[in-house]
Structure formats: structure tokens, C-alpha cells
PDB file of C-alpha atoms in Angstrom:
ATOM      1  CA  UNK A   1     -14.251  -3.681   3.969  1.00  0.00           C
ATOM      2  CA  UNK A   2     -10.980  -6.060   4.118  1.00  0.00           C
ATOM      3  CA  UNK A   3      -7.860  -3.967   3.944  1.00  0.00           C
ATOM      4  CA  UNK A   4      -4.405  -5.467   3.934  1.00  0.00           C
ATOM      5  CA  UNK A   5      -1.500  -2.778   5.532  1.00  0.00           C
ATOM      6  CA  UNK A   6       1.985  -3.950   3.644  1.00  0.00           C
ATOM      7  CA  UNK A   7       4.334  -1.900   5.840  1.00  0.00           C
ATOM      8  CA  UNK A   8       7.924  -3.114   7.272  1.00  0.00           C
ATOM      9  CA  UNK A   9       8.145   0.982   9.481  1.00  0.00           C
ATOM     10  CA  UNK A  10       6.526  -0.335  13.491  1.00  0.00           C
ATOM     11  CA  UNK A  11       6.250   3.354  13.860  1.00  0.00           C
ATOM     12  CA  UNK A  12       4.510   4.417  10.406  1.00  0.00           C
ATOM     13  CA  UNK A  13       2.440   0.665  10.894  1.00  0.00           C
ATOM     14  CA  UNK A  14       0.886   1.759  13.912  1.00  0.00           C
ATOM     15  CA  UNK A  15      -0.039   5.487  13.294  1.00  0.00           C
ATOM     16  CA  UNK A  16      -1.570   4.187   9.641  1.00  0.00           C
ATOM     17  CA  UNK A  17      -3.813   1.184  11.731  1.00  0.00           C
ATOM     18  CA  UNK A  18      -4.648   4.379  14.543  1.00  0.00           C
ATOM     19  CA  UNK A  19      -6.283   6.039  11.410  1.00  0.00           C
ATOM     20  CA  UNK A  20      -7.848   3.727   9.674  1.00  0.00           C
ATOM     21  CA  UNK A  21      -9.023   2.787  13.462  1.00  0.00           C
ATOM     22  CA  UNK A  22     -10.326   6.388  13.665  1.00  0.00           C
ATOM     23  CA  UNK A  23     -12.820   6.033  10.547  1.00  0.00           C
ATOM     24  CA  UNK A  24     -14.571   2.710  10.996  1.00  0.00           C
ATOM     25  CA  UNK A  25     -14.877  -0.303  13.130  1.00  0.00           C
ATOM     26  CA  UNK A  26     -16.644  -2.031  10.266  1.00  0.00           C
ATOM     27  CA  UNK A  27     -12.945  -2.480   8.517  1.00  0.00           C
ATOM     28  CA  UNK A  28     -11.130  -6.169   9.056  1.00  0.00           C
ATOM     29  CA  UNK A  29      -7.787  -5.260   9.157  1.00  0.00           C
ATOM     30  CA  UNK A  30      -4.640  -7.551   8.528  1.00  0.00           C
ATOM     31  CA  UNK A  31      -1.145  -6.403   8.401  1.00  0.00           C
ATOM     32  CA  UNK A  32       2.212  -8.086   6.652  1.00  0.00           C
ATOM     33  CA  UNK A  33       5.536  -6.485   6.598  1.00  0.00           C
ATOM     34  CA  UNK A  34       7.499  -7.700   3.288  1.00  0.00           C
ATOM     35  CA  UNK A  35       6.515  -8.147  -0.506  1.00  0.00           C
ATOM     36  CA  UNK A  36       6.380 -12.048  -0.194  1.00  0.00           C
ATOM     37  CA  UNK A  37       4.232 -11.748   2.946  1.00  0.00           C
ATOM     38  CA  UNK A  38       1.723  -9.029   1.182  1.00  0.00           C
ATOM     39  CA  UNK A  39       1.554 -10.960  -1.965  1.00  0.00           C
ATOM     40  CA  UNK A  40       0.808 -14.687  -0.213  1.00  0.00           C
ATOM     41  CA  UNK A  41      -1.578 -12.425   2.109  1.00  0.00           C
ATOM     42  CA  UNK A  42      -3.301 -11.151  -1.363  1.00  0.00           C
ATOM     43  CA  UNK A  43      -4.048 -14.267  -2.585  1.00  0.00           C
ATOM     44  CA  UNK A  44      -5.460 -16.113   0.278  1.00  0.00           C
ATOM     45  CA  UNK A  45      -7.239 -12.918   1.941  1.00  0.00           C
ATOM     46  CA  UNK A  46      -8.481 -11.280  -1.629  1.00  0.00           C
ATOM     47  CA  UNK A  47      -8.732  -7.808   0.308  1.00  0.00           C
ATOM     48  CA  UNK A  48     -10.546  -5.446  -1.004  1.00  0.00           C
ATOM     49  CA  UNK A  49      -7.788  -2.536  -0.251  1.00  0.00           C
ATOM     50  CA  UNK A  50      -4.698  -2.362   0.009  1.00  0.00           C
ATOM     51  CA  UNK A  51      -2.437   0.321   1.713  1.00  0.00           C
ATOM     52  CA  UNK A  52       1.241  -0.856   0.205  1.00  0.00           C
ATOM     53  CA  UNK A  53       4.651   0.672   1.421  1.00  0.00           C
ATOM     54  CA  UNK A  54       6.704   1.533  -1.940  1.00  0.00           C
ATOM     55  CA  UNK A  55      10.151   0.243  -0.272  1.00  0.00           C
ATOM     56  CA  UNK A  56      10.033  -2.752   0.997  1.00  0.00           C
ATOM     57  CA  UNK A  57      11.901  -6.012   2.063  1.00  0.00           C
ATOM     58  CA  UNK A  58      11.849  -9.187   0.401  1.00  0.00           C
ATOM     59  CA  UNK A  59      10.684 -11.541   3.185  1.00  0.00           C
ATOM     60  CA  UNK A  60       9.671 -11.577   6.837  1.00  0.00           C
ATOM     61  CA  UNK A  61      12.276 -12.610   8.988  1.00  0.00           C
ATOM     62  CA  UNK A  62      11.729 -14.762  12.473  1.00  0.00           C
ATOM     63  CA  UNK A  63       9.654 -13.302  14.730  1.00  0.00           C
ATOM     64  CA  UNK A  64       8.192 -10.531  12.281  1.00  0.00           C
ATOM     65  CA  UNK A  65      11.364  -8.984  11.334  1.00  0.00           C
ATOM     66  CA  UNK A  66      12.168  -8.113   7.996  1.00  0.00           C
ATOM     67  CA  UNK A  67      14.787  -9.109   5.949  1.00  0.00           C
ATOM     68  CA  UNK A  68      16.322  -9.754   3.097  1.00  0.00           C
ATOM     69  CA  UNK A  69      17.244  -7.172   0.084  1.00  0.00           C
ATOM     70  CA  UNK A  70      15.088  -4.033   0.565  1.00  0.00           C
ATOM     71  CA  UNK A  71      13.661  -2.832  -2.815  1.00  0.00           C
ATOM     72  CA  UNK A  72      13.336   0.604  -3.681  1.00  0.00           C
ATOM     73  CA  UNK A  73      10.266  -0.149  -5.724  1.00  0.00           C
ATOM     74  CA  UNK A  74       9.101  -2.886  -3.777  1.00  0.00           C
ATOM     75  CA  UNK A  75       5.391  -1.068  -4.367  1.00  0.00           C
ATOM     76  CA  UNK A  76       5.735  -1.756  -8.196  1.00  0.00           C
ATOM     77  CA  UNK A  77       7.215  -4.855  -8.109  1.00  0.00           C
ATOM     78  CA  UNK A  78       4.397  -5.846  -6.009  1.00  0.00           C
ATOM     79  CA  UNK A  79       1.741  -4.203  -8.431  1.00  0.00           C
ATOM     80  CA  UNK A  80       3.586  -6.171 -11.231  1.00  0.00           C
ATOM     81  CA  UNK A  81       3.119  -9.942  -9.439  1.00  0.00           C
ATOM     82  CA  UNK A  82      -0.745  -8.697  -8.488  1.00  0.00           C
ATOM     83  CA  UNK A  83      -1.696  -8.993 -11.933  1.00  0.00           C
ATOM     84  CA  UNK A  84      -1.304 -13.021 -11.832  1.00  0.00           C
ATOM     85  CA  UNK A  85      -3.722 -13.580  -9.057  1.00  0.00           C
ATOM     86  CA  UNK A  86      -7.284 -13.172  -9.313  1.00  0.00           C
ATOM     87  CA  UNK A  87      -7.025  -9.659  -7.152  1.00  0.00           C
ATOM     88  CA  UNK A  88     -10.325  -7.379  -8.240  1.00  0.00           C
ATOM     89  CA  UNK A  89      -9.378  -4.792  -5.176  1.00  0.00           C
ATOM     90  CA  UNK A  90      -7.158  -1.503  -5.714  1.00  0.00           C
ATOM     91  CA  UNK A  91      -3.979  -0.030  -4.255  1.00  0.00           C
ATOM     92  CA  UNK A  92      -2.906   2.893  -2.578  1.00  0.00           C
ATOM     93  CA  UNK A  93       0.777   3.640  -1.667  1.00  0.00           C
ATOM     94  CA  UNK A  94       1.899   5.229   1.498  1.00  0.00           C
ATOM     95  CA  UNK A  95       5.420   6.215   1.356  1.00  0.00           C
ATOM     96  CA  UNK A  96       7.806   8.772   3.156  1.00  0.00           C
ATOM     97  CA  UNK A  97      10.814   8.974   0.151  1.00  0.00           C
ATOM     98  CA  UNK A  98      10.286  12.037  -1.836  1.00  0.00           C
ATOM     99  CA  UNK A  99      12.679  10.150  -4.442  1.00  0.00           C
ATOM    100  CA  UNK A 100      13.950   6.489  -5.210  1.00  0.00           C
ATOM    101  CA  UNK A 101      16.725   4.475  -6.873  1.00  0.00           C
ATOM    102  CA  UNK A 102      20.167   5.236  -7.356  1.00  0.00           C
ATOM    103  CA  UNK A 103      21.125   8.332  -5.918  1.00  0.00           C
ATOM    104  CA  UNK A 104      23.122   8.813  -9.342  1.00  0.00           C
ATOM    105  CA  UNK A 105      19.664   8.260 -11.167  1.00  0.00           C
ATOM    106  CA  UNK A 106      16.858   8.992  -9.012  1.00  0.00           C
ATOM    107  CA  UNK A 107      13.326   9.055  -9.570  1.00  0.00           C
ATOM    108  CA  UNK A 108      11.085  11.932  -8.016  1.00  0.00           C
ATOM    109  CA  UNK A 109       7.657  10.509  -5.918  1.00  0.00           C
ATOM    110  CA  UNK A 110       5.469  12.364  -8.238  1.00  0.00           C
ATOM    111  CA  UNK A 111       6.899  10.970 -11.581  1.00  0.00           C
ATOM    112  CA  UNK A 112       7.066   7.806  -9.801  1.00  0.00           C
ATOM    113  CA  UNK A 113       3.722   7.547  -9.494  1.00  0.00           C
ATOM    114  CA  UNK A 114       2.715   9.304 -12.274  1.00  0.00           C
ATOM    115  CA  UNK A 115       4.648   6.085 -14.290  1.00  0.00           C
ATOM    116  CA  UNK A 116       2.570   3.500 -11.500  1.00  0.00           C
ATOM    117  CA  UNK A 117      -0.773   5.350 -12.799  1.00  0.00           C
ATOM    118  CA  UNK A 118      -0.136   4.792 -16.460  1.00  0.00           C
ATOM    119  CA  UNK A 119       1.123   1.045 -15.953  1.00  0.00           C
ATOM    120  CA  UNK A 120      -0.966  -0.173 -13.187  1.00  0.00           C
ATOM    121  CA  UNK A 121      -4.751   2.120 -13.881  1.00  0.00           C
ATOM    122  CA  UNK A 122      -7.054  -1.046 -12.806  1.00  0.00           C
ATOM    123  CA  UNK A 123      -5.732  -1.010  -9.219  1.00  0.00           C
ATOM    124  CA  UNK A 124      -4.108   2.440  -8.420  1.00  0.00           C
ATOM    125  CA  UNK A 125      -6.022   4.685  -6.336  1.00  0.00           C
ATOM    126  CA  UNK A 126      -3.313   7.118  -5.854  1.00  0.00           C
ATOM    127  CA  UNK A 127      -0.812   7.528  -3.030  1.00  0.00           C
ATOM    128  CA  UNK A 128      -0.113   9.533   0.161  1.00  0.00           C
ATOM    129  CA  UNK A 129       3.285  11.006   1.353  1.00  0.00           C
ATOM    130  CA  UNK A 130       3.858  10.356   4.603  1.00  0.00           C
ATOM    131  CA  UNK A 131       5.401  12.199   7.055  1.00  0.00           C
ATOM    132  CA  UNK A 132       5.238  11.987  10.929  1.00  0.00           C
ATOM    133  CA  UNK A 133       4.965  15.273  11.544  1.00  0.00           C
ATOM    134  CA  UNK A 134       2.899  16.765   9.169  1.00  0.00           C
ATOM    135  CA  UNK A 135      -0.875  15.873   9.367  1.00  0.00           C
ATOM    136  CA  UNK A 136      -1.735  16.166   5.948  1.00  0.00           C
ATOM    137  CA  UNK A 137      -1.297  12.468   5.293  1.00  0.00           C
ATOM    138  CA  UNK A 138      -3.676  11.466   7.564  1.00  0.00           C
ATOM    139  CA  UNK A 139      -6.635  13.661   5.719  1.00  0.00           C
ATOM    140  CA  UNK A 140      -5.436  12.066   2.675  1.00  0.00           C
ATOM    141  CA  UNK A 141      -5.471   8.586   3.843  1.00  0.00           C
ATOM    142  CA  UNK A 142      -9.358   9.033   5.540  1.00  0.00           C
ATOM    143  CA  UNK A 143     -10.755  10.326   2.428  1.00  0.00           C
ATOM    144  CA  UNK A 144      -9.300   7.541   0.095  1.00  0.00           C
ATOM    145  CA  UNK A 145     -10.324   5.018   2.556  1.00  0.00           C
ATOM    146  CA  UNK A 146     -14.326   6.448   3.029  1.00  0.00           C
ATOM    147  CA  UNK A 147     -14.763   7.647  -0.149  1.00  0.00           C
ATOM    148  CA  UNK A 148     -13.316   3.388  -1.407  1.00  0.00           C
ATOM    149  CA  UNK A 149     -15.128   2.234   1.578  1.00  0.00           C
ATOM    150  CA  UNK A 150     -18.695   3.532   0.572  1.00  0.00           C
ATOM    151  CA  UNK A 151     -18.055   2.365  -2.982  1.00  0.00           C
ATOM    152  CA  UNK A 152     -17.133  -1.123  -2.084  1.00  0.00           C
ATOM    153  CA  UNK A 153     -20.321  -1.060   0.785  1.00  0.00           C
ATOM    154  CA  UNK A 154     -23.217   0.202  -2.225  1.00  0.00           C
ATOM    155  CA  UNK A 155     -21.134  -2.561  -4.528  1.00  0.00           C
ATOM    156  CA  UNK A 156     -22.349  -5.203  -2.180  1.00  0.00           C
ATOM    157  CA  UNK A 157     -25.569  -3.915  -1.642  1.00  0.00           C
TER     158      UNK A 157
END
């Protein structure tokens, strides 16, 4: 299975790839670290998952750095611009905000996503809260990825 990590966090980037390490070496694995990056990677990879940060920078910088304006909804904004390519794989979101946007008008995760579910059904698998220290995430994250794995694997059968 071809799974594309969009994830600007080194730290959160590398204990996501140890995972998905941990469940199959039968996985080809790319990473990017911006929205631009993830969407050009999209289109010219075609992956057939894809584990997407919700906040996320516009552009890679030199050298792999990020920059540019961070968005808050970077995740949705990239679900929005999926919809123009040919993309036939689906999305999960990994994120460690428990709410987004304006701190005078903030959005909770779970109505975030509840929102992302009604706009965006054809690709969104669900999504994971992450948190360094708590292991939950991780069983989350190896179920979504098997249980899409062996899906994708008897589709191609």
C-alpha cells in the first residue's frame, strides 16, 4: 500500500513512520511537510493513504523547513484542492490541537471533524488525536492502517 505522511512536527513525523514501520514492511512510504508539498506529492504519487496533519504550513522551505503562513485548517483546505485531481485514495488526520481558529471563535476537534465527515465522506476515514505521551493514538493509527491496508490488498486481488 502507498501512503503519503503530510506532517511539518520532526518529532510527531518520526514516531507516526516508527508505527506504521511496526505493522508492515509491505507499505511504500513517502513523507512531505507542507500543503503545497502534500498536494504536488498527491498528484504525481496517487497514494493510496494518506495520514494528513490538520495545521499545516503553506510551503517547504530550503532544506525541508517549513514556511510560510501556517493554516489552522491546513487538513481541510487540503481535502478541498484533493477533489480536482484524480485522487481515488482516502484520508485520515493526525492532529494534537484539541481546538482550532481564533481563540475568540474556536472550533472543538470533534465538531471539527464531525463538519470534515459531512463535507469530505468519499475520502475521510476518520482521525486520531495525537499525543506523545499517551499511547492510545498509536492503537488507533494501526487499526485504521490494517484494517485500509487489507481492503486496498483484496481490492487488487
Amino acid at each position: 500500500m502507498k501512503i503519503l505522511l503530510v506532517e511539518d512536527d520532526d518529532n510527531k513525523r518520526s514516531n507516526i513512520l516508527s508505527e506504521i514501520g511496526n505493522i508492515s514492511n509491505n507499505n511504500e512510504i513517502k513523507t512531505e511537510s507542507s500543503l503545497i508539498s502534500g498536494l504536488r506529492q498527491t498528484r504525481s504519487w496517487n497514494p493510496d493513504l494518506i495520514i494528513l496533519d490538520m495545521t499545516l504550513p503553506n510551503y517547504d522551505g530550503k532544506s525541508g523547513q517549513s514556511t510560510g503562513q501556517m493554516h489552522a485548517f491546513g487538513g481541510r483546505e487540503f481535502l478541498k484542492r484533493i477533489r480536482r485531481l484524480d485522487f481515488k485514495g482516502r484520508v485520515v488526520i493526525v492532529t494534537q490541537f484539541e481546538s482550532f481558529g481564533e481563540s475568540s471563535n474556536p472550533i472543538s476537534l470533534e465538531d471539527l471533524m464531525s463538519e470534515i465527515q459531512i463535507d469530505y465522506p468519499e475520502y475521510f476515514l476518520g482521525y486520531i488525536y495525537y499525543h506523545a505521551s499517551i499511547s492510545d493514538w498509536q492503537e488507533k493509527l494501526i487499526s485504521i492502517v490494517t484494517n485500509f491496508g487489507e481492503k486496498v490488498e483484496n481490492f487488487n486481488r
